[in-house]
Short mmCIF file of C-alpha atoms and ligand atoms in Angstrom, two decimals:
data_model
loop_
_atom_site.label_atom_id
_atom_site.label_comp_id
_atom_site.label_asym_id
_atom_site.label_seq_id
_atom_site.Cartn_x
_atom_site.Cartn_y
_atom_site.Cartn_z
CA UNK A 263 64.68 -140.60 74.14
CA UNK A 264 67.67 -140.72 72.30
CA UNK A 265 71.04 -139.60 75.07
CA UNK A 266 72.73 -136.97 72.55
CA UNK A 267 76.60 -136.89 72.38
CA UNK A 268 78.73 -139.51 74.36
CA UNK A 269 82.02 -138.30 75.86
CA UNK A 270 85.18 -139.47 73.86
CA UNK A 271 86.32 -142.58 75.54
CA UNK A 272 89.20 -142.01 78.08
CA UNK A 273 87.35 -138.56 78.68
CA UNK A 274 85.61 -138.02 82.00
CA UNK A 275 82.85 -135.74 83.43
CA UNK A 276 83.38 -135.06 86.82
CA UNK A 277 80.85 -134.18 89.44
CA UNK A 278 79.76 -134.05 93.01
CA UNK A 279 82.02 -136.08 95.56
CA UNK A 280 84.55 -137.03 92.96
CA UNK A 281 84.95 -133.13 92.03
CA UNK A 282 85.06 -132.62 95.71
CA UNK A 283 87.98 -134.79 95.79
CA UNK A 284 89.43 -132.99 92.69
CA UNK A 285 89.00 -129.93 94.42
CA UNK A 286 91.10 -131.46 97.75
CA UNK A 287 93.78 -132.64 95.93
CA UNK A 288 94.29 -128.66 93.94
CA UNK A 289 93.92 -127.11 97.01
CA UNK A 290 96.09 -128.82 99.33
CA UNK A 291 98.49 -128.51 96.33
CA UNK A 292 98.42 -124.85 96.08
CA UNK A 293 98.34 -124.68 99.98
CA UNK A 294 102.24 -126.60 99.91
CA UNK A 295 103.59 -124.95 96.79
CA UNK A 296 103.24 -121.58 98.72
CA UNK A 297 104.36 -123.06 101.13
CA UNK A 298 107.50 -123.61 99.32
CA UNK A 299 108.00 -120.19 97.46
CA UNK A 300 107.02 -121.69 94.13
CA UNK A 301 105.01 -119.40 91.69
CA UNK A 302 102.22 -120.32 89.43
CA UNK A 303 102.78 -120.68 86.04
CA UNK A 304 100.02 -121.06 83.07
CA UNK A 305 100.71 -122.57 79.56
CA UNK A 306 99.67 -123.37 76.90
CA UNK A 307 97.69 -126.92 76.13
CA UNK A 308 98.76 -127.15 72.97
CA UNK A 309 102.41 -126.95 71.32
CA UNK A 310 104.15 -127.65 68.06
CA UNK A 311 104.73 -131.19 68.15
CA UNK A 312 108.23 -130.87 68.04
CA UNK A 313 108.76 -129.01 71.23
CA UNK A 314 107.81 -132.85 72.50
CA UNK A 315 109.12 -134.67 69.90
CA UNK A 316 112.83 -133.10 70.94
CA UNK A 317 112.55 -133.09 74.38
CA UNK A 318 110.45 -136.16 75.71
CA UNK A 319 112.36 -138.42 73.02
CA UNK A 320 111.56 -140.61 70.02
CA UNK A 321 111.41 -143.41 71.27
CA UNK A 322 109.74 -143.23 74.52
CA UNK A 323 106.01 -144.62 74.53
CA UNK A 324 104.56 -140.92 74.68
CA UNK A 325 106.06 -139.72 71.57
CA UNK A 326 105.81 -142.42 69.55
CA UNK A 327 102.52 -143.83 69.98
CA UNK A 328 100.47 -141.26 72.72
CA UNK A 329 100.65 -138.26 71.29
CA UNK A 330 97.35 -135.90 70.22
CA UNK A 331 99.27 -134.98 67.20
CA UNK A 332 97.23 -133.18 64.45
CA UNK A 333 97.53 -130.34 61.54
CA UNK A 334 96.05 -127.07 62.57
CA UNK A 335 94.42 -125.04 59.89
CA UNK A 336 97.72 -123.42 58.30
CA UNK A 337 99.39 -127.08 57.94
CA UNK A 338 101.61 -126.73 61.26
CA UNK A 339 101.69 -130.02 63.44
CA UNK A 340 100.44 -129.45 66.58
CA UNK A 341 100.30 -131.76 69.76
CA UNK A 342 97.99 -132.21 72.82
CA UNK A 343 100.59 -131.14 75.77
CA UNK A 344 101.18 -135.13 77.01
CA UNK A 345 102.94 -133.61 80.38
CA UNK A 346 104.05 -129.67 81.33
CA UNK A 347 107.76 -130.40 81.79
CA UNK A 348 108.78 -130.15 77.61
CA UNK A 349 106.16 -126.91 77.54
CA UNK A 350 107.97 -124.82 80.67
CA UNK A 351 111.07 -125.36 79.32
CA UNK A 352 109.46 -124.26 75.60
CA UNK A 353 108.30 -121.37 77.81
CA UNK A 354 111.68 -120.38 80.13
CA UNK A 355 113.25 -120.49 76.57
CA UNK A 356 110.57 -118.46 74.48
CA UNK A 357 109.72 -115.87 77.04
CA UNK A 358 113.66 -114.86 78.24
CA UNK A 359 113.21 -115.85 81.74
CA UNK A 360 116.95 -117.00 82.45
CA UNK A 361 117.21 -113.96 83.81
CA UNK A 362 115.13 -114.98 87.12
CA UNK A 363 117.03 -118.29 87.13
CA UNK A 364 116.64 -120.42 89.56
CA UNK A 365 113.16 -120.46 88.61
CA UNK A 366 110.57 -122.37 90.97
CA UNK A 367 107.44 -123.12 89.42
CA UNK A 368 104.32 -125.30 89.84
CA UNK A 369 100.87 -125.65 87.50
CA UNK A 370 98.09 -127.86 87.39
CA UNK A 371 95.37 -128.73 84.52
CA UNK A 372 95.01 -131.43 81.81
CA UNK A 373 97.57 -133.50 79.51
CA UNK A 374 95.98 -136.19 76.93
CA UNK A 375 98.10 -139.22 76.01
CA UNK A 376 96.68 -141.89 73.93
CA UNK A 377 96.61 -144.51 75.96
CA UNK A 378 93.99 -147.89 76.68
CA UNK A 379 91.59 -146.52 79.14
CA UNK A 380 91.41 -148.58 82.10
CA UNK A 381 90.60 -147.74 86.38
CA UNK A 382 93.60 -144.92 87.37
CA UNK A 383 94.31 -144.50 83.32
CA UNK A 384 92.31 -142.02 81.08
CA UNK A 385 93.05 -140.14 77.45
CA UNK A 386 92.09 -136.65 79.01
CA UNK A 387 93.75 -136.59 82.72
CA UNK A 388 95.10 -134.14 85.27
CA UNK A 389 98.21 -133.50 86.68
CA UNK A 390 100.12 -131.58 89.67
CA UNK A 391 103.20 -130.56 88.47
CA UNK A 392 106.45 -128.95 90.03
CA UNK A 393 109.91 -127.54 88.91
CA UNK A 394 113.28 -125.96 89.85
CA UNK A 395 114.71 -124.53 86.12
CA UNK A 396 118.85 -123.24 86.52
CA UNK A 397 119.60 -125.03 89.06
CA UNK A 398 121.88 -127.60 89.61
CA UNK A 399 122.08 -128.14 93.67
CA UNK A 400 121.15 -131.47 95.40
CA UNK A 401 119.38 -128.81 97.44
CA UNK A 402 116.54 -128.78 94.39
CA UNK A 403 115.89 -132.33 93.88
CA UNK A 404 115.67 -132.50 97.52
CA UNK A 405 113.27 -129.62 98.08
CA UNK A 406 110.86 -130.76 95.40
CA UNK A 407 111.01 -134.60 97.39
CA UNK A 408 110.08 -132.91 100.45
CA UNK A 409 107.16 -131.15 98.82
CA UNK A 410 106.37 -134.07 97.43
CA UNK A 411 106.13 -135.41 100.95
CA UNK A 412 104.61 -132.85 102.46
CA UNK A 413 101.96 -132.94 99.82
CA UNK A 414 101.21 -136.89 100.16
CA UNK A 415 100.68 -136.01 104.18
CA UNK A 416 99.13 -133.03 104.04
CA UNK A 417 96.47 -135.41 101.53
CA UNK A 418 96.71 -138.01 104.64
CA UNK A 419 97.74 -140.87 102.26
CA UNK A 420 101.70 -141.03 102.82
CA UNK A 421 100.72 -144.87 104.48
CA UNK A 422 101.06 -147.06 101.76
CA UNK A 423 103.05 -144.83 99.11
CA UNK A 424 106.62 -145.33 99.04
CA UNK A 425 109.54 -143.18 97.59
CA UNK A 426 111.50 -145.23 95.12
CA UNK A 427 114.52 -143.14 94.98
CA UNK A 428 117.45 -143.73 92.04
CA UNK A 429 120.45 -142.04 90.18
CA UNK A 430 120.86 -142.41 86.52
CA UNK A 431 124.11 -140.46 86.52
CA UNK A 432 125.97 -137.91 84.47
CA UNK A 433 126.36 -138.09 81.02
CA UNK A 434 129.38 -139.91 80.99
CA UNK A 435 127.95 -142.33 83.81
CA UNK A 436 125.16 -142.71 81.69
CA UNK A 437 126.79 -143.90 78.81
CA UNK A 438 129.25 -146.65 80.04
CA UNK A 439 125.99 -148.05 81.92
CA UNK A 440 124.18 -147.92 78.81
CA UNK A 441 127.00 -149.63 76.81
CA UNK A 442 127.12 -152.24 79.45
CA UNK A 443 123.79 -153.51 79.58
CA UNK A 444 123.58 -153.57 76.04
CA UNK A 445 126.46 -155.59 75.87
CA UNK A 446 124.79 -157.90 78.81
CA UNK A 447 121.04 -157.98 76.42
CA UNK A 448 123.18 -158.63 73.47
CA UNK A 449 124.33 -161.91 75.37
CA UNK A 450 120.89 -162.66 76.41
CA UNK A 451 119.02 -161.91 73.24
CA UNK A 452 117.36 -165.06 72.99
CA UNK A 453 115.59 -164.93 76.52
CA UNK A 454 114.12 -161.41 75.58
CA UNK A 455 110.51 -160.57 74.58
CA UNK A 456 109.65 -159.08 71.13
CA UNK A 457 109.44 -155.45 73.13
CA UNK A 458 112.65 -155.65 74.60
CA UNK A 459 114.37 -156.95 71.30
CA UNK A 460 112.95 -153.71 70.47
CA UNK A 461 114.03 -151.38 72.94
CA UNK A 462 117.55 -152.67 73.00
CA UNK A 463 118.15 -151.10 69.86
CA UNK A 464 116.48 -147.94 70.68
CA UNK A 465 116.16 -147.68 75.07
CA UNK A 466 118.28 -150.41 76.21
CA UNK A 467 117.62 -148.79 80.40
CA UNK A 468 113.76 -149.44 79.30
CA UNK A 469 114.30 -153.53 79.69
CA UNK A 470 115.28 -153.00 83.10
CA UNK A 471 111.77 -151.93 83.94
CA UNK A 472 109.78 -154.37 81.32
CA UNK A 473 106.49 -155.64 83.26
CA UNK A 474 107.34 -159.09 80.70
CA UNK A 475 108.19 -162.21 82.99
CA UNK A 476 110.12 -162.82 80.09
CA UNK A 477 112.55 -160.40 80.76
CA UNK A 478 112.72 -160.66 84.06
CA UNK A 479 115.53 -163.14 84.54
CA UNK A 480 117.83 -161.05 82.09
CA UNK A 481 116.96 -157.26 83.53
CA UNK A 482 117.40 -158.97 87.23
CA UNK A 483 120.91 -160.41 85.79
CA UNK A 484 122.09 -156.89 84.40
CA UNK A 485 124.61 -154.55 85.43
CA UNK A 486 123.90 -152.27 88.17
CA UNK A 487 123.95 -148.32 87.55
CA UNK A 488 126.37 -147.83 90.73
CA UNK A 489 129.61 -149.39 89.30
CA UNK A 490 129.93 -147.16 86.48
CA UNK A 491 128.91 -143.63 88.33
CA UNK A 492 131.44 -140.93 88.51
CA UNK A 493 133.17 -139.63 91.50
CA UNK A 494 130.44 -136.14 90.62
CA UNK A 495 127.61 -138.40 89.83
CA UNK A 496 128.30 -140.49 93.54
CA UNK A 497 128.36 -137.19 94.85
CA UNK A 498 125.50 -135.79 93.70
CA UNK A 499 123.28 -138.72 94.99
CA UNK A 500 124.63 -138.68 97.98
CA UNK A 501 124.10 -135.37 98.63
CA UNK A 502 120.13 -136.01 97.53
CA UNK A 503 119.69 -138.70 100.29
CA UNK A 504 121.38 -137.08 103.45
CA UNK A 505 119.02 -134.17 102.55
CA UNK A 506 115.58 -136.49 102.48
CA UNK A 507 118.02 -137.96 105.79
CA UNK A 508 117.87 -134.49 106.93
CA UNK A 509 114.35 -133.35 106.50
CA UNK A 510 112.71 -136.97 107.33
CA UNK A 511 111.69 -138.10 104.03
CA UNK A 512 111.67 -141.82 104.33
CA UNK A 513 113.48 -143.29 101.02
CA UNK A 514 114.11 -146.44 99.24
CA UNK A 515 116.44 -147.28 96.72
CA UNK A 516 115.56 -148.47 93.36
CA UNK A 517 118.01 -149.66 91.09
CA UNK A 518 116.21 -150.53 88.12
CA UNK A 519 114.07 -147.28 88.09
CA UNK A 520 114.93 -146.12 85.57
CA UNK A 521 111.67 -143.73 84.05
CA UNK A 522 110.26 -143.43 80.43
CA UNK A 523 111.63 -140.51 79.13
CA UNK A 524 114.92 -139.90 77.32
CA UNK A 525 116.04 -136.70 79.38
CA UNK A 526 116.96 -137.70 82.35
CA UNK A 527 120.03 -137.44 84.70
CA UNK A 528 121.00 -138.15 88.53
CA UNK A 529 117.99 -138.09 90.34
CA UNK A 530 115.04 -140.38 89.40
CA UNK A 531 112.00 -140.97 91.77
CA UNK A 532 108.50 -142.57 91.97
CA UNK A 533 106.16 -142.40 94.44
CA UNK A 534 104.79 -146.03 94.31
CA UNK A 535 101.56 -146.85 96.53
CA UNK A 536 100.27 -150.75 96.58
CA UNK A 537 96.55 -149.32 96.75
CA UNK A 538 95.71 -148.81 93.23
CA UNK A 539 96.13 -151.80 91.67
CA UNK A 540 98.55 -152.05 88.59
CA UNK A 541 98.41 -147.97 88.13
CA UNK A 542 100.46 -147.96 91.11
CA UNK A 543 102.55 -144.97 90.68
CA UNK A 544 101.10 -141.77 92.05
CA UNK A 545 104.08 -139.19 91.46
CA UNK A 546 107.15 -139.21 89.15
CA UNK A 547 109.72 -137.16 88.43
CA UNK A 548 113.75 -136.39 88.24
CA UNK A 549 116.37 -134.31 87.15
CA UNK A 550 116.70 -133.27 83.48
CA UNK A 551 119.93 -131.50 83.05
CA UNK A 552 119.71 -132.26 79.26
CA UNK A 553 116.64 -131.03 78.47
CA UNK A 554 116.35 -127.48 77.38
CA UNK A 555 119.78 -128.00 74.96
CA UNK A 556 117.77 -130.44 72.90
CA UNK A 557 114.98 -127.83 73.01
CA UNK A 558 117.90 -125.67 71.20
CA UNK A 559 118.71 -123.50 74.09
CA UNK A 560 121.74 -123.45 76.76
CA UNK A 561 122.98 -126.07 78.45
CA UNK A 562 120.42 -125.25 81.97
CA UNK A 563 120.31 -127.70 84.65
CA UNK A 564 117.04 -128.61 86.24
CA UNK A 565 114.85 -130.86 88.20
CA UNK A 566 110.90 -131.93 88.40
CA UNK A 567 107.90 -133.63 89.13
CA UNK A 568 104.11 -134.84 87.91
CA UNK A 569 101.48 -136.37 89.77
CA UNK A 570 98.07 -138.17 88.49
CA UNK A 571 95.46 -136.03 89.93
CA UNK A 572 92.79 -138.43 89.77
CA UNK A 573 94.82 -141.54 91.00
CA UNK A 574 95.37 -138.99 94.23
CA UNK A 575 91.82 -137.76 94.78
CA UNK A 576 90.78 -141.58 94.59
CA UNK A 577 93.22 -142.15 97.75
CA UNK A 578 92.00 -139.53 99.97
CA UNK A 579 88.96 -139.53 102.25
CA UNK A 580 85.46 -137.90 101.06
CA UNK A 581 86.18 -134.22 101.71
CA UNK A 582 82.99 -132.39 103.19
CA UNK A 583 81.12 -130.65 100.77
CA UNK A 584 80.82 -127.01 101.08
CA UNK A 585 77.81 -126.03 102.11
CA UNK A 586 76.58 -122.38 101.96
CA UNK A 587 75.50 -121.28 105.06
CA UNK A 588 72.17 -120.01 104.57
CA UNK A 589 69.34 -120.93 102.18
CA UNK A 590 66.56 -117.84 101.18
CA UNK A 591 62.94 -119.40 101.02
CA UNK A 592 61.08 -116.52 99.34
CA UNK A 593 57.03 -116.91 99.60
CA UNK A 594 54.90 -115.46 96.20
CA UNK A 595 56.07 -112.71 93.87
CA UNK A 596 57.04 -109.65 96.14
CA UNK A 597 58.47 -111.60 98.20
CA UNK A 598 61.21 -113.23 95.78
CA UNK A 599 61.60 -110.43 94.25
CA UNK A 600 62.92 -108.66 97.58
CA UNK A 601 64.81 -112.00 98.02
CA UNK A 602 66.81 -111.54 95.01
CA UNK A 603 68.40 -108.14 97.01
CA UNK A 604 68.99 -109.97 100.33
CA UNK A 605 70.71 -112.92 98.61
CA UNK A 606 72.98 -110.37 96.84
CA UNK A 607 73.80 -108.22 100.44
CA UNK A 608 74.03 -111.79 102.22
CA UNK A 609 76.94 -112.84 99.53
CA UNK A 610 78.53 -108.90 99.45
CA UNK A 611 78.72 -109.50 103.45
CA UNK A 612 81.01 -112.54 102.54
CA UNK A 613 78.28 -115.06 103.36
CA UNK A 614 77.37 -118.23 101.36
CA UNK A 615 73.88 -118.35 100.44
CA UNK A 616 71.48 -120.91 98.07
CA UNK A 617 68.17 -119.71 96.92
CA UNK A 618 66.02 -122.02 95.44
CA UNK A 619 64.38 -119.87 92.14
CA UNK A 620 60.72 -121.78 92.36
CA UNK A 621 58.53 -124.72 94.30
CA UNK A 622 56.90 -124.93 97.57
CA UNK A 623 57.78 -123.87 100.94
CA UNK A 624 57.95 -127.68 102.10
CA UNK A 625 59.92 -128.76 99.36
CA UNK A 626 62.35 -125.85 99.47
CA UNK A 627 63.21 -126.23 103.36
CA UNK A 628 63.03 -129.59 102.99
CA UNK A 629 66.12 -129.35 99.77
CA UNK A 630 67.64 -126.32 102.81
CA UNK A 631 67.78 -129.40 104.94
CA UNK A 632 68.77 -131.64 102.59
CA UNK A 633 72.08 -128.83 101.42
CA UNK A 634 73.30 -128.97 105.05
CA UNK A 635 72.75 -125.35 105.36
CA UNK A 636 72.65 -123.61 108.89
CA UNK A 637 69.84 -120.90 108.59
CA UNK A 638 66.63 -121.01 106.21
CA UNK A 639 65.79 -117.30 105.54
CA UNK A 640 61.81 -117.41 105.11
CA UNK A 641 60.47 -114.02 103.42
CA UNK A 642 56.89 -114.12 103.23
CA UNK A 643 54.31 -111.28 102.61
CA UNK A 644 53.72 -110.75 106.57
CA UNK A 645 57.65 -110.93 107.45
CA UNK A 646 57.83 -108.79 104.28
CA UNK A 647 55.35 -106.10 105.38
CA UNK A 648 57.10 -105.81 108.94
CA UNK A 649 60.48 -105.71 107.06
CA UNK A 650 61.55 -108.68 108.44
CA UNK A 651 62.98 -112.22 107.83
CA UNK A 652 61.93 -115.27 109.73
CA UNK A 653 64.84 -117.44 110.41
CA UNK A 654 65.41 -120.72 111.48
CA UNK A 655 68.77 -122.39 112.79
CA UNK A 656 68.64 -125.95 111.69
CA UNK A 657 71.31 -126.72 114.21
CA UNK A 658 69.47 -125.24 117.09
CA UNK A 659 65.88 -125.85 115.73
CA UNK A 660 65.45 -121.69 117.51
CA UNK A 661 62.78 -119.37 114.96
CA UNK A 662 63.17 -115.54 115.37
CA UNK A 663 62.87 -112.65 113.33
CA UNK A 664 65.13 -110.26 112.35
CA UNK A 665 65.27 -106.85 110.76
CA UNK A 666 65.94 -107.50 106.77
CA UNK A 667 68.52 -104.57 107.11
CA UNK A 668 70.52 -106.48 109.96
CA UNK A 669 70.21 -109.70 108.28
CA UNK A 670 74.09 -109.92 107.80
CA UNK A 671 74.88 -108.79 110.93
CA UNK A 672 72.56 -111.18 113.06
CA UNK A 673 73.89 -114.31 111.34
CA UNK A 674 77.48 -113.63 111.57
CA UNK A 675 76.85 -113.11 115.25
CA UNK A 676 75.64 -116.49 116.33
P1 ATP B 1031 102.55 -145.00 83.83
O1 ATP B 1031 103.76 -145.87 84.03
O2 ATP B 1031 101.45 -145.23 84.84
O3 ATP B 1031 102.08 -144.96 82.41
P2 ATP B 1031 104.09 -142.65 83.32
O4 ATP B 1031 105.49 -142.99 83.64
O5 ATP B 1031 103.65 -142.64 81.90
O6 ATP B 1031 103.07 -143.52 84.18
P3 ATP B 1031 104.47 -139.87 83.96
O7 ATP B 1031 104.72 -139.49 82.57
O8 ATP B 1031 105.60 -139.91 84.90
O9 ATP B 1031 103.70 -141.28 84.01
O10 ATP B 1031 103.29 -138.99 84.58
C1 ATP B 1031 103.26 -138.61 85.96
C2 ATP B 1031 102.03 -139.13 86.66
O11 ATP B 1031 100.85 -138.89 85.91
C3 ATP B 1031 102.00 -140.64 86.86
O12 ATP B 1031 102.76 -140.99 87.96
C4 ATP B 1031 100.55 -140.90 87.09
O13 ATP B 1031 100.16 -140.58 88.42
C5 ATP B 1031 99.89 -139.92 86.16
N1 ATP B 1031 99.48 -140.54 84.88
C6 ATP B 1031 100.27 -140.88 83.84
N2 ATP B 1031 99.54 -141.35 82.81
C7 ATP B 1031 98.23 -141.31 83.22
C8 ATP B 1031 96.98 -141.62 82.61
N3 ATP B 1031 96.91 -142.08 81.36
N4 ATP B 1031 95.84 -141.43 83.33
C9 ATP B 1031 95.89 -140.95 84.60
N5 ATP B 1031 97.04 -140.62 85.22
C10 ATP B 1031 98.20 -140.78 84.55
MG1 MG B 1032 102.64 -143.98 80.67
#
């Protein structure tokens, strides 16, 4: 028999305890983001490529070699969204909303970056993701760290995952680092790998987080961000970690975090766990005051997160599956047909009922069984006739009948 269509590789179909664990992972997210005050947003999955292109940066990995990049019909290049940040902005922008500035805002759904597929790493993935747009308060990093938090315990897997906390400074902080380590990888050209040859012409603060052995000894060796930060810049970060001091939020700071793309400032932060293997980081994110000016609009301060969906749902414990509460076993012809009413007035009443559509009586308690469900409605011609159900509580093991017109009532009372 031949199989039909495979998925495209890096694609997954999801089903049964792994959707469960989807599932956990959305819902405990839009629990906290409530929580919070932050409101939904929805946009679009696909944008003109430069809207990434200008805002994620040239040279970063996802715009130069990720990207879902393709000509629509009318010749226009579109992209693949590859993460929601560069998209809200497109959207705060587009739409006028500087008027409700400070904007809080959190989304969830899929982003597609060409990337090698391996366990924790896919083409087509999902993410969580969280911002604060027009506002530049330490008070908005920090409130998006402690939902971050919250989030990781509410998911019972803060053991294990640590906050890796950094600054990247100002502007002007920025650039005298920058200038200094390329003056320190200039002296240690020779000890570099071809990569970071590479990258110190285009992302010098990139070497500092090269996996290479090779350029360990030299990123180890280089400058460290906190000699060069402004009087402001010291500031801000300061003010970031007395708030995570403040609301509990255990920290740790990172000096050579540095992050991937181009439009960061101050804050920088990774959620690192040792439990996935080399796909280690579970939630990433930072300020990026610098953003929506390269987009072409005002200078607008503001601050965010993502997090892998999948590499959370594979941390947490197997959620319960939902089961309805009652199953409908419906005996010959009249019988399902009257069935068909019941299961409707069953649902309408706010309870969760399965009806299996055909097979025996054995098999179909047997699959009520099976589903977890509480109470197995049997409707046969006698119960029928006496307009009655015959119901059984699989906890209890107890039979009785009931009248099909209190059906509801009767099983929302015990
Ligand atoms: P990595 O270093 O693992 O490539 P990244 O820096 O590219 O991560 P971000 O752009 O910060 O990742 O995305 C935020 C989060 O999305 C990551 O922390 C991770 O949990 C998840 N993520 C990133 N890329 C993938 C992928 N290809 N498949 C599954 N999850 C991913
Ligand atoms: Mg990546």
């Amino acid at each position: 028999m031949s199989k039909g269509p495979q998925r495209i590789r890096g694609t997954q179909d999801i089903w049964g305890e792994e959707a469960d664990r989807f599932q956990a992972v959305v819902a405990a997210f839009e629990r906290v983001r409530r929580l919070y005050a932050f409101s939904r947003i929805e946009i679009p999955v696909f944008e003109a490529t430069e809207v990434f292109a200008r805002s994620i940066g040239e040279t970063t990995d996802i715009v130069s070699k990720e990207m879902y990049s393709f000509p629509d019909r009318g010749g226009d290049s579109l992209t693949l969204r590859p993460e929601f940040t560069a998209g809200i902005c497109r959207a705060y922008l587009s739409e006028g909303w500087q008027q409700h500035a400070p904007l809080k805002l959190a989304t969830h759904g899929p982003v597609f970056r060409y990337e090698r597929p391996q366990k924790g790493r896919f083409r087509q993935f999902h993410q969580l993701d969280a911002e604060i747009i027009g506002s530049d308060a330490p008070a908005a990093d920090v409130e998006l760290l402690v939902l971050a938090d919250q989030l990781l315990h509410e998911l019972g897997i803060q053991d294990g995952v640590t906050l890796n906390l950094n600054t990247l400074g100002d502007a002007a902080t920025r650039e005298a680092w920058r200038a200094a380590l390329v003056e320190h990888f200039e002296a240690h050209r020779a000890d570099l790998s071809e990569d970071s040859l590479n990258r110190l012409e285009k992302n010098p603060l990139r070497i500092l987080d090269s996996k290479d052995p090779r350029d360990r000894p030299a990123a180890d060796s280089a400058p460290v961000i906190d000699a060069f930060l402004t009087a402001e810049a010291a500031d801000f970060f300061a003010a970031v970690t007395a708030g995570l001091d403040a609301a509990g939020v255990a920290w740790t700071r990172n000096g050579s975090l540095v992050r991937g793309l181009d439009y960061y400032r101050h804050t920088a932060f990774e959620f690192i766990t040792d439990r996935l293997g080399a796909q280690g980081t579970v939630l990433a994110g930072g300020r990026y005051d610098g953003l929506i000016e390269s987009l072409g609009g005002p200078p607008t301060p503001a601050v965010g997160w993502a997090a892998g969906i999948e590499r959370l749902a594979m941390m947490i414990a197997a959620p319960e599956p939902a089961r309805p509460q009652a199953a409908l076993v419906p005996l010959g012809e009249a019988a399902e047909a009257a069935a068909t009413g019941l299961a409707a007035g069953l649902r309408r009443a706010g309870i969760a009922c399965d009806m299996a559509f055909k097979g025996n009586m054995k098999r179909r308690l047997a699959k009520a069984d099976a589903a977890g469900v509480r109470f197995a409605i049997i409707l046969g011609d006698d119960e029928l006739a006496a307009g009655e159900a015959a119901v059984k509580d699989l906890r209890s093991g107890e039979q009785f009948r009931v009248a099909l017109a209190d059906l509801a009532g009767a099983l929302v009372a015990r």
